[in-house]
XYZ file of C-alpha atoms in Angstrom:
696
model
C 7.299 -8.265 -12.999
C 8.939 -5.177 -14.510
C 8.776 -6.678 -17.998
C 5.218 -7.875 -17.342
C 4.143 -4.266 -16.691
C 6.168 -2.954 -19.632
C 4.777 -5.586 -22.001
C 1.137 -4.996 -21.054
C 1.439 -1.222 -21.144
C 3.698 -0.526 -24.132
C 4.324 -3.886 -25.852
C 8.016 -3.586 -25.011
C 10.629 -5.665 -23.189
C 13.850 -4.688 -21.468
C 16.620 -7.084 -22.525
C 20.124 -6.616 -21.167
C 22.485 -7.400 -24.027
C 24.879 -10.243 -23.336
C 28.037 -11.547 -24.953
C 26.662 -14.814 -26.311
C 25.466 -15.949 -29.719
C 22.039 -17.577 -29.470
C 21.642 -20.457 -31.965
C 19.157 -19.344 -34.665
C 16.833 -22.330 -34.126
C 15.917 -21.112 -30.626
C 14.866 -17.676 -31.815
C 13.051 -19.065 -34.871
C 11.115 -21.605 -32.778
C 10.170 -19.003 -30.187
C 8.921 -16.539 -32.792
C 6.895 -19.234 -34.543
C 5.279 -20.116 -31.228
C 4.324 -16.559 -30.316
C 2.924 -16.024 -33.830
C 0.272 -18.553 -32.763
C -0.619 -16.043 -30.030
C -0.720 -13.131 -32.491
C 2.643 -11.503 -31.717
C 6.131 -11.168 -33.172
C 9.464 -9.469 -32.345
C 10.801 -6.246 -33.850
C 14.248 -6.383 -35.480
C 15.721 -4.436 -32.547
C 14.368 -6.974 -30.062
C 15.620 -9.880 -32.184
C 19.098 -8.336 -32.275
C 19.146 -7.972 -28.483
C 17.825 -11.498 -27.879
C 20.540 -12.975 -30.113
C 23.155 -11.901 -27.534
C 21.621 -14.008 -24.717
C 22.686 -17.428 -23.535
C 20.313 -20.345 -24.043
C 19.435 -20.289 -20.325
C 18.777 -16.530 -20.321
C 16.663 -16.766 -23.442
C 14.659 -19.715 -22.087
C 13.796 -17.762 -18.932
C 12.758 -14.704 -20.980
C 10.699 -16.810 -23.388
C 8.880 -18.833 -20.715
C 7.772 -15.680 -18.880
C 6.819 -13.961 -22.139
C 4.570 -16.808 -23.277
C 2.906 -16.954 -19.850
C 2.194 -13.216 -19.983
C 0.963 -13.205 -23.586
C -1.426 -16.097 -22.949
C -2.905 -14.286 -19.962
C -3.263 -11.057 -21.958
C -5.359 -12.646 -24.712
C -7.161 -15.292 -22.647
C -5.233 -18.292 -24.005
C -4.214 -19.525 -20.545
C -7.433 -21.473 -19.902
C -9.277 -24.394 -21.492
C -12.348 -23.532 -23.575
C -14.997 -26.234 -23.536
C -18.299 -24.908 -24.929
C -21.543 -26.844 -24.629
C -21.438 -27.616 -28.348
C -17.801 -28.440 -29.223
C -18.418 -28.261 -32.974
C -19.806 -24.737 -32.825
C -20.968 -22.875 -34.879
C -22.003 -25.441 -37.500
C -23.307 -27.891 -34.898
C -25.736 -25.330 -33.458
C -26.941 -24.169 -36.871
C -27.682 -27.754 -38.022
C -29.238 -29.127 -34.812
C -33.004 -29.509 -34.504
C -34.992 -27.326 -32.123
C -35.884 -30.435 -30.118
C -32.212 -31.416 -29.708
C -31.213 -27.939 -28.510
C -34.161 -27.768 -26.122
C -33.619 -31.224 -24.574
C -29.900 -30.639 -23.966
C -30.643 -27.277 -22.353
C -33.205 -28.815 -19.960
C -30.866 -31.684 -19.015
C -28.068 -29.211 -18.306
C -30.306 -26.988 -16.159
C -31.332 -30.029 -14.064
C -27.995 -31.871 -13.811
C -25.383 -29.221 -14.817
C -23.947 -31.911 -17.130
C -22.856 -30.975 -20.659
C -23.988 -33.002 -23.695
C -21.652 -35.855 -24.569
C -20.467 -34.834 -28.018
C -17.178 -35.745 -29.649
C -15.172 -32.782 -30.906
C -14.603 -33.400 -34.612
C -11.361 -32.563 -36.387
C -11.475 -29.064 -37.795
C -9.674 -27.765 -40.855
C -6.634 -25.670 -39.838
C -7.031 -21.920 -39.495
C -6.743 -20.207 -42.883
C -7.240 -16.613 -41.713
C -4.363 -14.251 -42.368
C -3.775 -12.469 -39.068
C -1.864 -9.223 -38.583
C 0.719 -9.702 -35.832
C 1.315 -7.248 -32.973
C 4.970 -6.264 -32.706
C 6.837 -6.497 -29.398
C 9.650 -3.938 -29.408
C 12.892 -3.464 -27.500
C 12.510 -1.065 -24.597
C 14.903 0.645 -22.213
C 15.223 1.353 -18.514
C 14.853 5.086 -19.178
C 11.640 4.610 -21.168
C 10.225 2.320 -18.477
C 10.943 4.862 -15.740
C 9.411 7.664 -17.805
C 6.340 5.510 -18.432
C 5.715 5.065 -14.684
C 6.544 8.698 -13.947
C 4.125 9.780 -16.684
C 1.331 7.726 -15.132
C 1.917 9.341 -11.727
C 1.932 12.878 -13.102
C -1.036 12.358 -15.417
C -3.401 15.325 -15.494
C -6.406 13.004 -15.320
C -7.539 9.953 -13.372
C -5.693 6.706 -14.084
C -6.986 3.147 -14.448
C -6.927 0.414 -11.827
C -4.284 -1.388 -13.881
C -2.060 1.704 -13.798
C -2.563 2.004 -10.034
C -1.499 -1.595 -9.528
C 1.581 -1.018 -11.678
C 2.588 2.112 -9.760
C 2.041 0.373 -6.422
C 4.283 -2.499 -7.510
C 7.028 -0.031 -8.429
C 6.714 1.729 -5.055
C 6.795 -1.600 -3.212
C 9.741 -3.098 -5.102
C 12.169 -0.254 -5.837
C 14.521 0.917 -3.107
C 15.124 4.256 -4.817
C 12.045 6.064 -6.080
C 13.605 9.414 -6.903
C 13.507 8.852 -10.668
C 9.856 7.732 -10.593
C 8.378 10.483 -8.419
C 7.798 13.938 -9.963
C 8.089 17.190 -8.026
C 4.336 17.707 -8.292
C 1.323 15.461 -8.896
C -1.304 17.601 -10.664
C -4.327 15.345 -10.101
C -5.504 15.180 -6.494
C -6.828 11.630 -6.811
C -3.357 10.448 -7.714
C -1.910 12.329 -4.741
C -4.028 10.304 -2.318
C -3.229 7.017 -4.021
C 0.541 7.591 -4.389
C 1.105 8.988 -0.888
C -1.024 6.180 0.527
C 1.184 3.621 -1.233
C 4.359 5.365 -0.013
C 3.091 5.201 3.566
C 1.945 1.596 3.147
C 5.434 0.468 2.167
C 7.313 2.737 4.571
C 8.824 4.946 1.861
C 7.161 8.291 2.583
C 9.470 11.227 3.212
C 7.972 14.093 5.206
C 9.180 16.654 2.657
C 7.620 14.743 -0.216
C 4.278 14.235 1.504
C 4.114 17.918 2.434
C 4.722 18.954 -1.177
C 1.967 16.655 -2.470
C -0.741 17.038 0.215
C -1.854 20.673 0.335
C -5.599 20.847 1.031
C -8.105 19.306 3.410
C -9.557 17.243 0.567
C -6.055 15.908 -0.152
C -5.939 14.683 3.454
C -9.374 13.061 3.070
C -8.212 11.275 -0.084
C -5.111 10.070 1.767
C -7.199 8.691 4.652
C -9.423 7.042 2.044
C -6.434 5.479 0.273
C -5.075 4.150 3.574
C -8.505 2.540 4.122
C -8.527 0.982 0.611
C -11.422 3.231 -0.436
C -12.351 5.169 -3.565
C -9.901 8.101 -3.812
C -12.184 9.814 -6.323
C -14.522 10.263 -3.317
C -17.481 9.271 -5.490
C -18.379 6.543 -2.986
C -18.315 6.424 0.811
C -15.457 4.658 2.569
C -15.424 2.774 5.849
C -12.329 4.235 7.483
C -10.105 1.795 9.300
C -8.660 2.399 12.749
C -5.453 4.384 12.385
C -2.356 3.985 14.529
C -1.439 6.915 16.750
C 1.417 7.918 14.427
C -0.964 7.865 11.434
C -3.500 10.004 13.305
C -0.828 12.581 14.102
C 0.316 12.563 10.465
C -3.199 13.143 9.114
C -3.994 15.843 11.673
C -0.637 17.525 11.052
C -1.258 17.638 7.312
C -4.776 18.943 7.924
C -3.494 21.624 10.293
C -1.261 23.113 7.584
C -3.932 22.967 4.860
C -4.860 26.158 3.015
C -7.101 28.962 4.205
C -10.211 27.307 2.739
C -10.020 24.386 5.170
C -13.565 24.825 6.550
C -15.171 25.041 3.124
C -13.147 22.085 1.846
C -14.276 19.960 4.759
C -17.920 21.023 4.483
C -18.006 19.565 0.941
C -17.670 16.127 2.540
C -19.090 16.974 5.926
C -20.439 13.582 6.948
C -17.251 11.776 5.921
C -15.135 14.198 7.923
C -17.351 13.690 10.969
C -16.863 9.911 10.675
C -13.137 10.363 10.165
C -12.972 12.718 13.145
C -14.424 9.977 15.347
C -11.337 7.922 14.452
C -8.727 10.716 14.514
C -9.872 12.151 17.911
C -8.752 15.759 17.195
C -9.735 16.887 20.707
C -6.926 14.747 22.111
C -4.483 16.898 20.140
C -6.244 20.267 20.541
C -3.104 21.926 21.892
C -0.894 20.519 19.133
C -3.419 21.013 16.327
C -5.836 23.760 17.500
C -7.062 24.597 13.988
C -8.168 21.002 13.374
C -10.041 20.908 16.666
C -11.835 24.172 15.825
C -12.915 23.002 12.359
C -14.196 19.652 13.602
C -16.195 21.566 16.218
C -17.861 23.601 13.424
C -18.742 20.412 11.521
C -20.002 18.377 14.482
C -22.111 21.139 15.973
C -23.473 22.590 12.719
C -22.106 26.045 13.449
C -23.026 28.593 10.731
C -20.497 29.081 7.944
C -21.293 30.585 4.537
C -19.491 28.742 1.767
C -18.383 29.882 -1.659
C -20.648 27.297 -3.298
C -23.693 28.560 -1.417
C -23.022 32.126 -2.562
C -22.732 31.019 -6.199
C -25.896 28.913 -6.044
C -27.833 31.798 -4.493
C -26.715 34.185 -7.235
C -27.740 31.682 -9.913
C -31.058 31.082 -8.193
C -31.821 34.788 -8.541
C -30.371 34.790 -12.078
C -27.751 37.358 -11.155
C -25.197 36.269 -13.750
C -22.699 39.036 -13.026
C -22.631 38.444 -9.278
C -22.003 34.760 -10.013
C -19.267 35.651 -12.515
C -17.637 37.982 -10.001
C -17.493 35.127 -7.503
C -16.416 32.511 -10.044
C -13.482 34.520 -11.392
C -11.606 33.402 -8.251
C -12.196 29.774 -9.260
C -11.589 29.685 -12.982
C -12.279 25.976 -13.448
C -15.717 26.343 -11.892
C -16.321 29.414 -14.074
C -15.594 27.288 -17.157
C -17.934 24.495 -16.063
C -20.792 26.935 -15.416
C -20.192 29.115 -18.476
C -23.098 27.674 -20.481
C -25.483 28.411 -17.611
C -24.166 31.959 -17.245
C -24.562 32.627 -20.971
C -28.175 31.471 -20.817
C -29.164 33.860 -18.007
C -27.249 36.999 -18.971
C -28.498 39.659 -21.365
C -24.916 40.413 -22.467
C -23.430 37.032 -23.407
C -20.436 38.411 -25.328
C -19.386 40.449 -22.303
C -19.618 37.239 -20.255
C -17.287 35.548 -22.736
C -14.812 38.409 -22.273
C -15.042 37.931 -18.505
C -14.242 34.252 -18.988
C -11.370 35.177 -21.307
C -9.747 37.089 -18.427
C -9.402 33.903 -16.359
C -9.138 31.245 -19.100
C -5.381 30.863 -18.628
C -6.084 29.588 -15.093
C -8.357 26.770 -16.366
C -6.859 23.286 -16.732
C -6.241 21.827 -20.175
C -8.839 19.017 -19.833
C -11.559 21.508 -18.915
C -10.616 23.914 -21.720
C -10.721 21.098 -24.268
C -14.138 19.990 -23.053
C -15.531 23.533 -23.065
C -14.148 24.121 -26.569
C -15.746 20.912 -27.878
C -19.036 21.603 -26.102
C -19.434 25.032 -27.707
C -18.197 23.820 -31.098
C -21.180 21.462 -31.217
C -23.427 23.492 -28.891
C -26.294 24.110 -31.311
C -26.355 20.682 -32.931
C -29.642 19.008 -32.095
C -28.499 15.710 -30.620
C -31.234 13.671 -28.948
C -29.202 12.979 -25.809
C -26.546 14.553 -23.615
C -24.222 11.954 -22.118
C -22.154 12.197 -18.944
C -19.790 9.797 -17.188
C -20.187 10.224 -13.414
C -17.082 10.108 -11.271
C -16.409 6.775 -9.586
C -14.863 3.336 -9.928
C -17.837 1.845 -11.798
C -18.095 2.624 -15.509
C -21.511 4.260 -15.647
C -22.973 6.597 -18.239
C -25.907 8.934 -17.715
C -27.910 10.008 -20.764
C -30.519 12.751 -20.500
C -32.684 14.456 -23.144
C -30.956 17.400 -24.803
C -33.200 20.331 -23.898
C -30.591 23.097 -24.074
C -31.883 26.176 -25.897
C -29.964 27.462 -28.907
C -27.248 30.041 -28.214
C -26.139 32.819 -30.537
C -23.564 31.201 -32.898
C -21.331 34.293 -32.514
C -21.192 33.697 -28.763
C -20.361 30.011 -29.201
C -17.615 30.883 -31.680
C -16.163 33.439 -29.257
C -15.945 30.811 -26.491
C -14.283 28.341 -28.868
C -11.708 30.933 -29.958
C -10.969 31.846 -26.337
C -10.299 28.220 -25.415
C -8.298 27.582 -28.582
C -6.082 30.640 -28.183
C -5.444 29.849 -24.522
C -4.406 26.298 -25.350
C -2.188 27.402 -28.242
C -0.440 29.860 -25.953
C 0.025 27.177 -23.294
C 1.301 24.513 -25.677
C 3.711 26.940 -27.381
C 5.785 26.993 -24.176
C 6.489 23.257 -24.480
C 9.507 21.856 -26.391
C 9.217 22.114 -30.196
C 8.014 19.099 -32.210
C 9.573 19.933 -35.563
C 7.665 18.656 -38.599
C 4.420 17.085 -37.415
C 2.069 14.581 -39.023
C -1.444 14.170 -37.570
C -3.458 11.198 -38.874
C -7.091 12.075 -39.667
C -8.125 8.682 -38.302
C -7.516 10.117 -34.830
C -10.865 11.897 -35.171
C -12.382 8.591 -34.053
C -10.506 8.528 -30.729
C -11.548 10.405 -27.598
C -9.020 12.223 -25.381
C -8.405 10.161 -22.197
C -9.633 12.547 -19.503
C -10.884 9.944 -17.036
C -9.625 6.380 -16.836
C -10.399 5.582 -13.187
C -13.108 3.071 -14.078
C -11.430 1.642 -17.200
C -11.272 -2.146 -17.140
C -8.059 -4.063 -17.671
C -7.908 -4.897 -21.346
C -5.641 -6.121 -24.113
C -5.901 -2.619 -25.589
C -7.160 0.130 -23.301
C -8.703 3.143 -24.989
C -11.310 5.725 -24.048
C -15.053 5.110 -24.022
C -16.685 6.351 -27.200
C -13.565 5.826 -29.310
C -13.990 3.929 -32.565
C -11.579 1.259 -33.741
C -11.361 0.016 -37.300
C -12.698 -3.534 -37.612
C -10.077 -5.933 -39.041
C -10.810 -7.861 -42.266
C -13.141 -10.813 -41.864
C -16.727 -11.907 -42.339
C -17.706 -13.147 -38.867
C -17.553 -11.528 -35.445
C -16.974 -14.079 -32.697
C -17.698 -12.840 -29.173
C -16.447 -14.917 -26.241
C -16.554 -14.968 -22.458
C -14.864 -17.082 -19.792
C -15.598 -17.079 -16.068
C -14.980 -19.121 -12.960
C -16.649 -19.611 -9.593
C -14.774 -20.271 -6.357
C -13.321 -18.601 -3.269
C -13.100 -14.786 -3.134
C -11.862 -13.059 0.042
C -12.575 -16.176 2.088
C -16.140 -16.705 0.823
C -17.334 -19.095 -1.887
C -19.263 -17.506 -4.735
C -21.692 -20.381 -5.043
C -22.892 -21.327 -8.522
C -22.112 -18.614 -11.070
C -24.002 -18.275 -14.345
C -22.753 -15.575 -16.732
C -24.725 -15.088 -19.932
C -23.204 -13.741 -23.129
C -25.659 -11.985 -25.435
C -25.650 -9.899 -28.589
C -28.475 -7.626 -29.719
C -28.877 -6.270 -33.254
C -30.433 -2.901 -34.080
C -31.068 -0.929 -37.250
C -29.651 2.537 -37.937
C -32.395 4.181 -35.825
C -31.821 1.823 -32.889
C -34.933 -0.232 -33.520
C -34.518 -3.815 -32.276
C -34.299 -6.480 -34.991
C -32.860 -9.639 -33.369
C -30.898 -10.999 -30.427
C -28.716 -14.035 -29.800
C -28.602 -15.366 -26.234
C -29.362 -18.459 -24.181
C -33.042 -17.849 -24.985
C -32.406 -17.749 -28.745
C -29.395 -19.838 -29.755
C -29.483 -19.112 -33.460
C -30.856 -17.000 -36.272
C -30.943 -18.387 -39.791
C -31.810 -15.012 -41.292
C -28.852 -13.234 -39.704
C -26.536 -16.302 -39.739
C -25.846 -16.043 -36.013
C -25.325 -18.723 -33.377
C -24.703 -19.129 -29.630
C -22.473 -21.977 -28.381
C -24.911 -23.013 -25.629
C -25.895 -21.813 -22.161
C -23.562 -23.098 -19.420
C -24.883 -22.332 -15.946
C -22.048 -23.370 -13.606
C -18.285 -22.927 -13.675
C -16.425 -24.793 -10.891
C -13.483 -25.293 -13.262
C -14.271 -22.388 -15.536
C -16.848 -22.060 -18.305
C -17.145 -20.315 -21.649
C -19.700 -19.134 -24.173
C -19.295 -17.931 -27.761
C -21.485 -16.055 -30.248
C -20.895 -15.884 -34.004
C -22.546 -13.197 -36.150
C -22.168 -12.972 -39.920
C -21.651 -9.309 -40.832
C -22.983 -9.426 -44.384
C -26.323 -10.957 -43.377
C -26.889 -8.307 -40.701
C -26.246 -5.505 -43.183
C -28.309 -7.210 -45.902
C -31.432 -7.186 -43.728
C -31.130 -3.621 -42.468
C -29.021 -4.096 -39.343
C -26.306 -1.703 -38.298
C -25.406 -1.957 -34.591
C -24.560 -5.056 -32.550
C -24.396 -4.570 -28.785
C -22.472 -7.221 -26.855
C -23.489 -7.672 -23.248
C -22.655 -9.806 -20.248
C -25.296 -10.548 -17.601
C -24.708 -12.149 -14.208
C -27.814 -14.343 -14.120
C -27.030 -15.605 -10.596
C -26.625 -11.934 -9.579
C -23.089 -11.935 -8.196
C -21.316 -8.646 -8.959
C -18.335 -9.205 -11.235
C -15.990 -7.828 -8.557
C -16.934 -10.841 -6.405
C -15.824 -13.449 -8.966
C -12.369 -15.077 -9.098
C -12.145 -14.326 -12.806
C -14.376 -13.139 -15.619
C -13.533 -11.660 -18.989
C -15.009 -11.107 -22.412
C -13.588 -10.409 -25.828
C -14.049 -10.798 -29.529
C -12.304 -12.235 -32.570
C -12.646 -11.590 -36.262
C -12.931 -14.763 -38.332
C -13.052 -15.280 -42.077
C -13.835 -19.002 -41.983
C -15.760 -19.622 -38.725
C -15.830 -23.443 -39.066
C -12.081 -23.664 -39.556
C -9.420 -23.545 -36.896
C -10.181 -23.981 -33.202
C -13.191 -22.250 -31.681
C -10.756 -20.162 -29.639
C -7.831 -19.208 -31.871
C -5.445 -16.977 -29.879
C -4.050 -15.164 -32.923
C -7.525 -13.992 -33.976
C -8.315 -12.302 -30.646
C -8.741 -8.592 -31.348
C -9.643 -7.461 -27.833
C -10.042 -8.998 -24.401
C -11.426 -7.072 -21.443
C -11.467 -8.156 -17.788
C -14.896 -7.711 -16.187
C -14.389 -6.813 -12.523
C -16.723 -3.907 -11.766
C -19.272 -3.757 -8.958
C -22.149 -4.457 -11.318
C -24.119 -7.364 -12.762
C -24.540 -6.080 -16.317
C -21.710 -5.076 -18.628
C -21.573 -3.732 -22.194
C -17.966 -4.126 -23.418
C -18.338 -3.031 -27.066
C -20.797 -1.945 -29.742
C -20.160 -2.959 -33.354
C -21.156 -0.666 -36.214
C -21.168 -3.225 -39.019
C -22.054 -0.688 -41.716
C -19.004 1.494 -41.037
C -17.043 -1.573 -39.801
C -15.993 0.126 -36.593
C -15.872 -1.032 -32.982
C -17.210 1.497 -30.468
C -15.375 1.003 -27.185
C -17.946 1.195 -24.381
C -16.710 -0.723 -21.289
C -19.914 0.289 -19.493
C -21.968 -1.010 -16.585
C -25.727 -0.891 -16.232
C -26.524 -0.509 -12.545
C -30.341 -0.671 -12.546
C -31.994 -4.010 -11.913
C -33.945 -5.437 -14.851
C -37.660 -5.987 -14.768
C -37.456 -9.672 -13.842
C -34.588 -11.977 -14.769
C -31.143 -10.540 -15.355
C -31.032 -11.328 -19.039
C -30.984 -9.474 -22.322
C -34.773 -9.267 -22.603
C -35.024 -7.562 -19.211
C -32.568 -4.831 -20.168
C -33.755 -3.677 -23.571
C -34.498 -0.097 -22.504
C -31.117 0.352 -20.860
C -29.309 -1.273 -23.788
C -30.989 0.964 -26.350
C -30.390 4.118 -24.319
C -26.704 3.338 -23.838
C -26.371 2.467 -27.517
C -27.841 5.780 -28.609
C -25.716 7.645 -26.068
C -22.412 6.052 -27.076
C -22.976 6.404 -30.822
C -23.885 10.105 -30.578
C -21.198 11.056 -28.069
C -19.563 14.472 -28.517
C -16.179 14.581 -26.779
C -12.766 16.135 -27.556
C -10.810 13.933 -29.947
C -7.122 13.160 -30.145
C -7.130 14.766 -33.586
C -8.275 18.075 -32.030
C -5.644 17.832 -29.292
C -2.720 16.938 -31.535
C -3.648 19.543 -34.167
C -3.377 22.198 -31.446
C 0.052 20.896 -30.434
C 1.151 20.827 -34.076
C 0.038 24.431 -34.599
C 1.662 25.649 -31.394
C 4.889 23.647 -31.456
C 5.763 22.667 -35.005
C 5.076 22.730 -38.724
C 2.464 20.359 -40.111
C 3.286 18.069 -42.999
C 0.905 15.969 -45.088
C 3.396 13.107 -45.468
C 4.009 10.819 -42.518
C 7.486 9.906 -43.805
C 8.543 13.571 -43.743
C 7.554 14.090 -40.108
C 9.791 14.233 -37.043
C 6.794 13.777 -34.759
C 4.009 11.395 -35.756
C 0.543 11.144 -34.230
C -1.310 8.206 -35.754
C -3.188 5.005 -34.975
C -0.222 2.699 -35.588
C 2.961 4.804 -35.432
C 4.496 7.428 -33.177
C 2.141 8.544 -30.419
C -0.937 6.315 -30.738
C -4.348 6.284 -28.964
C -3.067 3.379 -26.860
C -0.234 5.459 -25.350
C -2.534 6.746 -22.635
C 0.200 7.526 -20.108
C 2.207 9.526 -22.637
C -0.861 11.480 -23.773
C -1.933 12.338 -20.222
C 1.502 13.378 -18.991
C 2.931 15.113 -22.080
C 0.000 16.455 -24.106
C -2.905 17.051 -21.709
C -0.794 19.541 -19.720
């Protein structure tokens, strides 16, 4: 499992060098086989593998192939409704397509077509390199995830939990401090779950009442971001004493912390029974009494809101200087209601060094683009479901001098902070990193072949045809059968102004004008089912198209989290009628769909700029009637506009600051000691490294 985690996260393997000489034919055969899956070995990995015995190599190879197939979706059988897709769909008559669809809807049977021989794949595919790793790098990878200064993905949580469960000694993995409170609750919860929690360690991690609430939430398998309510389980007496003991020693702001989540604390108190321990934990008993009986208590938040209500900017600033992060988040509001905005910037400057790096980067980016007239402002609410909220941009214009002063304050604070980190030497920063967003929040990121941040733009590989695919299965989940599951794959085309021009779905299997085709609507998946969509890029551009939005709709209305398996992805094909319909080596991305939603938008394609906009979003609102692409046009268009006009801090901005503070920039990548680029050095896919070493 260690190498499974390492492979998925960093495309590396740990291989203990042996004293054997592996016959060349074994290595050559293995590498030829994994080329079919789109991967190859680095020279360092080949050298290490050559020292293994045949038995050791066979075990390594068998596990590697199993893992690679699962990563790209090549571990299942793809049987589309029309096995000779796409040509078969494009050449069939309307009557033939209609009759087969009706028969399938009535009987669930697929048409009886023979799969014809296809010409072998001619596409030249760039291979992903699997490198040789080390125990030290693996440990640092896990440690970096734990001490990330931002929320981590579900995949990262599962990896960390496996490490906690399966390593006797955790000293090397656990840092002295965990900066993000969400991660505190999750990690301490896992330590307690597997009986590996030391009192000293827990005490150093859990410091506030909200930390205790997150821990109770983690122990109840809830959402540690606290964005959603949790049904707390019954705790054992020892667990109750632990939670109350940690709460008793929380900071001086215990009452205010607990009032933020008043109703949850009242429910938790009904399980913890603090009155039973009133002599041992008198402070806890007193605070729960305030919450249960609604005793008056003026909070910091109430004072700030009252000052803002009366537009007393300086009273609010005086309060907020004791909570610098909140000051930063409310700075735009303060600047809008004060008559002396530059003085307000100077007040913020006094506390800027107390603001976290993620918040400073976001404030800097916000004020850099503050007066640009974007149609929408887009936010990603906290929680485990990947939602986006887009609202009209009605912010009034601010004095450019004021905006520039805020930007300089943030920039200078970050430069000062980064300058205290180890030097980087000569640094190369790839301009292509302007297309990649800094990974501030990954809690709702889906498991994927390549995990990057929403709004980031990937370069589209060479090829003429985009092939979207999905695979899903119905069956037993947590002791209950899903019933029939019908997942619909759709693609909608828009022009540069987001005006609808065409869609491909089960309601419209093909478009001659845009050279697009759907492989056929399958409505049940007892053994798994698949759907494909092909879209010719040149024809879309020729007739004024620019954006293609891929979407997945649960027609039978099961949330994706209640399915045994469901994923989507896309390939780039040069000759769509050649090679198999599903060619593993042509898979560019695969994303597991497991959110508590019925509508998912994995990617948006900008076919004019040939970029892929990573969205990984859920639409939570119910459509007008059926859950299909036609019923979600408004939501699709809004999300498309929001994601293509997103203004967020980029990796280029972040790494340029590090280069200025810690090294000397060079224009030649080959001259650099530290490289930040899309393919070499620190890349956008090294999320753990970025969060733990550069967003600090």
